[in-house]
Amino acid sequence: MSRAILSEIKKDHIHKLLAKGKRVDGRAWDEFRPISIQPRFSDTAEGSARVKLGNTDVLVGVKMAIGTPFQDTPNKGVLSTNAELIPLASPTFESGPPDENSIELARVVDRGIRESQMIDLEKLCIEPKKEVWMLFTDVYVLDYDGNLFDAATLGAVAALMSTIVPAKENDKGEDFPLPINHIPISVTAVQIENSILVDPTLDEEKVAAARLTVTTDENGDLRAMQKGFAGALSIDQINRMIETSQRLGNELRNMLG
Amino acid sequence: MSRAILSEIKKDHIHKLLAKGKRVDGRAWDEFRPISIQPRFSDTAEGSARVKLGNTDVLVGVKMAIGTPFQDTPNKGVLSTNAELIPLASPTFESGPPDENSIELARVVDRGIRESQMIDLEKLCIEPKKEVWMLFTDVYVLDYDGNLFDAATLGAVAALMSTIVPAKENDKGEDFPLPINHIPISVTAVQIENSILVDPTLDEEKVAAARLTVTTDENGDLRAMQKGFAGALSIDQINRMIETSQRLGNELRNMLG
Amino acid sequence: MSRAILSEIKKDHIHKLLAKGKRVDGRAWDEFRPISIQPRFSDTAEGSARVKLGNTDVLVGVKMAIGTPFQDTPNKGVLSTNAELIPLASPTFESGPPDENSIELARVVDRGIRESQMIDLEKLCIEPKKEVWMLFTDVYVLDYDGNLFDAATLGAVAALMSTIVPAKENDKGEDFPLPINHIPISVTAVQIENSILVDPTLDEEKVAAARLTVTTDENGDLRAMQKGFAGALSIDQINRMIETSQRLGNELRNMLG
Amino acid sequence: MGGNSNVKLIDDNGIRIDGRRVDELRPIKIEAGVLKRADGSAYVEFGKNKVLAAVYGPRECHPRHMQDPSKAIVQCKYNIISFSVSDRKRPGPDRRSVEISKIISEAFEHVVFTENYPRTSIDVYIEVLQANAGTRCAGLTAASVALADAGIPMRDLVPSVAVGKVNDQIVLDLQKEEDNFGQADLPLAIIPRTGEVILMQMDGHLTKAEFDRALEMGVGACKKIYALQKDALARRYAIDKAVDEAEEPAGEQPAEG
Amino acid sequence: MGGNSNVKLIDDNGIRIDGRRVDELRPIKIEAGVLKRADGSAYVEFGKNKVLAAVYGPRECHPRHMQDPSKAIVQCKYNIISFSVSDRKRPGPDRRSVEISKIISEAFEHVVFTENYPRTSIDVYIEVLQANAGTRCAGLTAASVALADAGIPMRDLVPSVAVGKVNDQIVLDLQKEEDNFGQADLPLAIIPRTGEVILMQMDGHLTKAEFDRALEMGVGACKKIYALQKDALARRYAIDKAVDEAEEPAGEQPAEG
Amino acid sequence: MGGNSNVKLIDDNGIRIDGRRVDELRPIKIEAGVLKRADGSAYVEFGKNKVLAAVYGPRECHPRHMQDPSKAIVQCKYNIISFSVSDRKRPGPDRRSVEISKIISEAFEHVVFTENYPRTSIDVYIEVLQANAGTRCAGLTAASVALADAGIPMRDLVPSVAVGKVNDQIVLDLQKEEDNFGQADLPLAIIPRTGEVILMQMDGHLTKAEFDRALEMGVGACKKIYALQKDALARRYAIDKAVDEAEEPAGEQPAEG
């Protein structure tokens, strides 16, 4: 349902290589593709970043506006995360309102940011109960070659880190950078037969049985997880994936400076 | 369009029995199926009831909120009725926004409640022109075996009769039961050849030519009617259906206590 | 995509006649079909007009309401134009929200009115930043035989010219006619091979390669243009179409009195 | 229904605010064949109601899964245009229109010889251009003439009218003020040849005796409207130089009663 | 997750506000075969959660382009009804429901022998009638029983429960207040025969050690729920006078642990 | 168009606020083949506009009823991303985007040899990543290069630019402030080999003489953009080590006038 079909030949190829402990693109099982992070891509957004994981390419922008807080959090800014799988990025993406895949992507990215308490939302309160800053984080996928969760989380985190609150043009004092408390990083791995592969390409996702995304903070603590695909994971596999996420999370976090 | 297809064998069976003055389930032509009314099914609604007519099973909930009145009725509460034919209840119900069948159902239930002046809407005014109580009555069909109109009206009436206005938690004084003036009851009959059958099952609806729903009050006065299906009704048939509704309406009303 | 298919026989017929410099209905290349303008068709609208170009039949209504101005034009009334290609008017029109054809039609009509500064929007300001008159112009196509752009623009202009601002019933002083500064007229021509045909019928539109709509004011100045269909236009053809629009625009403007 | 309003709508001489007696129809105008593109069409005025109806078909049924291998389906879409009512109505179907479309579709399924055209759709479009109470009846009356104009075989024409209760009296063919402040509304449509009812709704408050009187009055009025329908078709055929098939020639004023 | 709230939800004796110990489930009630129209159904209560699940299929897959020539697809729709929560929820899917539907569909794709029914769809509907935290787990537990009730071959039943963190302690099966003011939530579903995880999400804040404890607690609780699922099916088969296939007969209180 | 604004946008030396002369283009950057997943792609900057275009196809036309047995259809979707403009734009098509998509689709229907690929669809996606007036022209310019990059046979490349009127002067390639406060806007696209116009819109106020000047200026500028398009493709082919088919090699600065 959520994944397109892969030719039998490609599948065989992936499986045969895996049997020898190899990946099609020569990476180690726990190795990310080349990562490029380009913050402040956009002049029109308060913050933005373009992130590439190999051929996967996402653009994330953050827009801010003044609004009213939720009743149960009268002194906190408001976070909103959206993802668009635009048809420019893949023959399997269709025009129209967000489908289950883009909704899941947005919600997983959102949980990573929200549950890690990345942003100090209380500092985004202008006047309790009345005025707070609202943050709209929009993820656009431009080129789709697998592992959108990690690309989108990395893009959103980089975009938020680059965000300047536009206080001045709203008559709310001087501009200031978004107050950041933590830096959540997600690491996704898939399980194919007995192998675990980090940062799967689209072809690897297509042959994978199960997927696990683990978002950790600087301390290696768990902040969000999402298991996906129809396969089952043993507790050992889960533990290995979590440990890998903790280790690689730190490496990626360093790239964000 | 609005009704699914029935096998020819079942159709023949129904017709043959009717020729002998009998129904498939052995009921008299003017007999309802066993009726079960379970008020206060839900803790989260201000009022609710689950009603079964044989295998037809509906759950109705009433939620209340404070809102602004309509301009032309500044001192009256606001009624809103909605029906959901969820796909859990029947293979012919589809996901998605209300279709013509659920809209007709909601509107017929709504007219019975509204036109009988069941609820004293003026007592739901908090401050004229500014604040009134709004009533949202939602009908969910859980199992569909015909005659939704009567099951839903009975469920809505029972739910409203069980409703406690949540004044206290809204700082509007003490809680009080919804002020009830009248108890509307709808009775639906179908015409199959020369027979009239009250409370039709789904199979009976499928072979029926015409349907008439008649909603009456305690005095036997007419408050709402809705003719349905593609068949024609003679004036004699209409009169017989109305008289039956007046008679059975009183029996059903007694069940509501 | 936007145009239905025409039988080959009809196409041949149109082409053969055109080769002799003739049109199927005997008109000259720069001749409109008989035009009928019936203002004040509707009692329920603040202004209205029914316009026929031959068999093309449109009904335009103007409704007014009081609303808040846009932030960047705090002292100006608000214009809104909508077009409905209802399925009553043509076998190719479908029910549902506006499609690309009705959106293009509405936007071209809107640009003609807006860019010609037909209406003195500053006179529709009641209180700067707070209250202004909003104009809703709705175009309904009733019978579709080509050249909707000109029929709809003519209908909208006639409807606006007949509009009385309902100030009295809104406690805003005496009623007054909509303040009109200019009278925009659109003239549409199509290109078929080497011919240019003004006010195309539906059949002519179907064989046409390119379409150009030119909206001019009383001075013959250009206020809006829209090229359509998949064909290309030479600069000579464009110039000829513009000059024709200037000339015929004055004739049509005279019909509006 | 506004309920037991104190607004005096009938004077002591039994004359209504528009000068009619309680059993008098508004002036009715029916014209057949008013649109070129549609296969059949009609225009109807009931007092200030202005209604246009068009018929397309029998034609390929779209969407396909609605095709019936044994007969044509009749799909009626009733719509009121944005400026046909006091406050601008947002274009597109509302819940009321969906319900009316459904019951009119059902009524026509009965009278059209649908078995002649298996797998096809007969599409009936009713557009209310100006509304003044009773639009569904005016629309049904128009649609029936449009079906005949389209040459679609029917058991009979279908006249339709609403009867109501105002100031405790049964009155025929409510206009807007009577509808707003009346006590009951009973829209009806009959098959004149058999006297059977194929559309009936009711809301408000009627005793059985009042209902009997209303039904009798409505059936009588339908026969007058029937004569006007036939007359309109006769005039249409006369214009077409076709054989006049009308059984009872009648002028604008009905021949009967 | 509300985060590090100061609300005291566990007393000094380790007793929670509803009287449970940290590793204690809420009272669970499971009933199979509760609906007539569905091919399989189940009703589940987890404390104040009330959930209904129905299964239709294997049946023709609709829309067609989703058919898989090699296997059935499992389409789960999780929905919460309007009055199941404190503030009325507008009917229809929200983003949360879409995500939950997706991950439950994926979980069932694993356990159902989908290859037995190529080109078909197995449709699972979960309706939350009353919500009190943990509805996705209660829904999955119910849906699994409904699939068995529909006679669809599966690798195993799927029990599901959420584990959480409250007042810095790992607690089982969060109810509403614990969910609102808790520190982490970890919904789980397992395959009891293998101990593998087929659904897992997490949000909040857990150290790896806390996660290990939570996972262990959840897997243990799933086994208890598994016994109740089998018991419900045993009772259902007993009522049907069918062979009791339950391996371990168990009462309302689980046999294990 | 803001109309006859008093904002001074051109100084006494004929220099615009961004330093350009009235007949000068913004710096233009064109890059072909920038996405992996798409069949063809291009990235274009016109000053601060940043636009990405991708082409998929010829591929199966979906939905089927839009298939043309005699040729391919070209379906262009123009979209601006949420953070490409000052105030966040809600994702999804608005009326402006629908109109632009339609006219760009029509333009490409002319240049693509659609008859080579019956029954297929050629899908063109334009995403405006950052907007600064003239996005439809930048998008069309990019899409044309993306079509060539996809290897789709075309009559010619299509350069596009807007000409406008600012402070009563005709100026080339309006940027944002000029667009906001200008007096006319004339987007154009031409076929360089024939000099014919395939896209033209206009709004604002132009005399015929001003239009002539604007058209001349626009056609001239299109030729410069054409050279940059060919250059981008030449560089793309060079990188691919493919035969360089560009007729006139050109640098970032155009070869002609």
Coordinates of N, CA and C in Angstrom, one line a residue, chain D residues 30 107-108 111-112 140-149 152-160 189-194 196 198 222 225-234 237 245-247:
Chain D
I30 N -45.3 28.3 -17.4 CA -44.5 27.2 -17.7 C -44.1 27.3 -19.2
A107 N -38.7 10.0 -7.1 CA -40.0 10.3 -7.7 C -40.0 10.0 -9.2
F108 N -38.9 10.5 -9.9 CA -38.8 10.3 -11.3 C -38.5 8.9 -11.7
V111 N -41.8 7.3 -12.5 CA -42.6 7.7 -13.7 C -41.9 7.4 -15.0
V112 N -40.5 7.5 -15.1 CA -39.8 7.2 -16.3 C -39.8 5.7 -16.6
L140 N -39.7 20.4 -9.5 CA -40.2 19.1 -10.0 C -41.1 19.3 -11.1
T141 N -42.0 20.3 -11.0 CA -42.9 20.6 -12.1 C -42.2 20.9 -13.4
A142 N -41.1 21.7 -13.3 CA -40.3 22.0 -14.4 C -39.6 20.8 -15.0
A143 N -39.0 20.0 -14.1 CA -38.2 18.9 -14.5 C -39.1 17.9 -15.3
S144 N -40.3 17.7 -14.8 CA -41.2 16.8 -15.5 C -41.5 17.2 -16.9
V145 N -41.6 18.5 -17.1 CA -41.8 19.1 -18.5 C -40.6 18.9 -19.3
A146 N -39.4 19.1 -18.7 CA -38.1 19.0 -19.4 C -37.9 17.5 -19.8
L147 N -38.3 16.6 -19.0 CA -38.2 15.2 -19.4 C -39.1 14.9 -20.6
A148 N -40.3 15.4 -20.6 CA -41.2 15.2 -21.8 C -40.6 15.9 -23.0
D149 N -40.0 17.1 -22.8 CA -39.4 17.8 -23.9 C -38.2 17.1 -24.5
I152 N -38.4 11.6 -23.4 CA -38.2 10.4 -22.6 C -39.6 9.9 -22.2
P153 N -39.9 8.6 -22.5 CA -41.2 8.0 -22.2 C -41.5 8.0 -20.7
M154 N -42.7 8.5 -20.3 CA -43.0 8.5 -18.9 C -44.5 8.0 -18.8
R155 N -44.7 7.5 -17.6 CA -46.1 7.1 -17.3 C -47.1 8.3 -17.3
D156 N -46.5 9.4 -16.9 CA -47.4 10.6 -16.8 C -46.5 11.8 -16.5
L157 N -47.0 13.0 -16.7 CA -46.3 14.2 -16.2 C -46.5 14.2 -14.6
V158 N -45.6 14.9 -14.0 CA -45.7 15.0 -12.5 C -45.9 16.5 -12.1
P159 N -47.1 16.9 -11.7 CA -47.3 18.2 -11.1 C -47.0 18.1 -9.6
S160 N -46.6 19.3 -9.1 CA -46.2 19.3 -7.6 C -46.5 20.6 -7.0
A189 N -46.2 15.6 -4.6 CA -46.2 15.5 -6.1 C -47.0 14.2 -6.4
I190 N -47.9 14.3 -7.4 CA -48.8 13.2 -7.7 C -48.6 12.7 -9.1
I191 N -49.2 11.5 -9.4 CA -49.4 11.1 -10.7 C -50.8 11.3 -11.1
P192 N -51.1 12.3 -11.9 CA -52.5 12.7 -12.1 C -53.4 11.5 -12.5
R193 N -52.9 10.7 -13.4 CA -53.8 9.6 -14.0 C -54.3 8.6 -12.9
T194 N -53.5 8.4 -11.8 CA -53.9 7.5 -10.8 C -54.3 8.2 -9.5
E196 N -52.1 8.9 -7.4 CA -51.2 8.4 -6.4 C -50.1 9.5 -6.0
I198 N -46.3 10.5 -5.2 CA -44.9 10.0 -5.4 C -43.9 10.8 -4.7
C222 N -52.7 20.2 -7.9 CA -51.8 19.5 -8.8 C -52.5 19.2 -10.2
I225 N -52.1 22.3 -12.2 CA -50.7 22.5 -12.7 C -50.5 21.5 -13.8
Y226 N -51.0 20.4 -13.7 CA -50.9 19.3 -14.8 C -51.4 19.9 -16.1
A227 N -52.5 20.6 -16.1 CA -53.1 21.2 -17.3 C -52.1 22.2 -17.9
L228 N -51.5 23.0 -17.0 CA -50.5 24.0 -17.5 C -49.3 23.3 -18.1
Q229 N -48.9 22.2 -17.5 CA -47.7 21.5 -18.0 C -48.1 21.0 -19.4
K230 N -49.2 20.4 -19.6 CA -49.6 19.9 -20.9 C -49.7 21.0 -21.9
D231 N -50.2 22.1 -21.5 CA -50.4 23.3 -22.3 C -49.0 23.8 -22.8
A232 N -48.1 23.8 -21.9 CA -46.7 24.3 -22.3 C -46.1 23.3 -23.3
L233 N -46.3 22.0 -23.2 CA -45.8 21.1 -24.1 C -46.5 21.2 -25.5
A234 N -47.8 21.5 -25.4 CA -48.6 21.7 -26.6 C -48.1 22.9 -27.4
Y237 N -44.8 22.0 -29.0 CA -44.9 21.2 -30.2 C -45.4 22.0 -31.3
E245 N -49.9 16.8 -29.2 CA -50.4 15.5 -28.5 C -51.1 15.8 -27.2
A246 N -51.2 17.1 -26.9 CA -51.9 17.4 -25.6 C -53.3 17.0 -25.6
E247 N -53.7 16.3 -24.6 CA -55.1 15.8 -24.5 C -56.1 16.9 -24.3

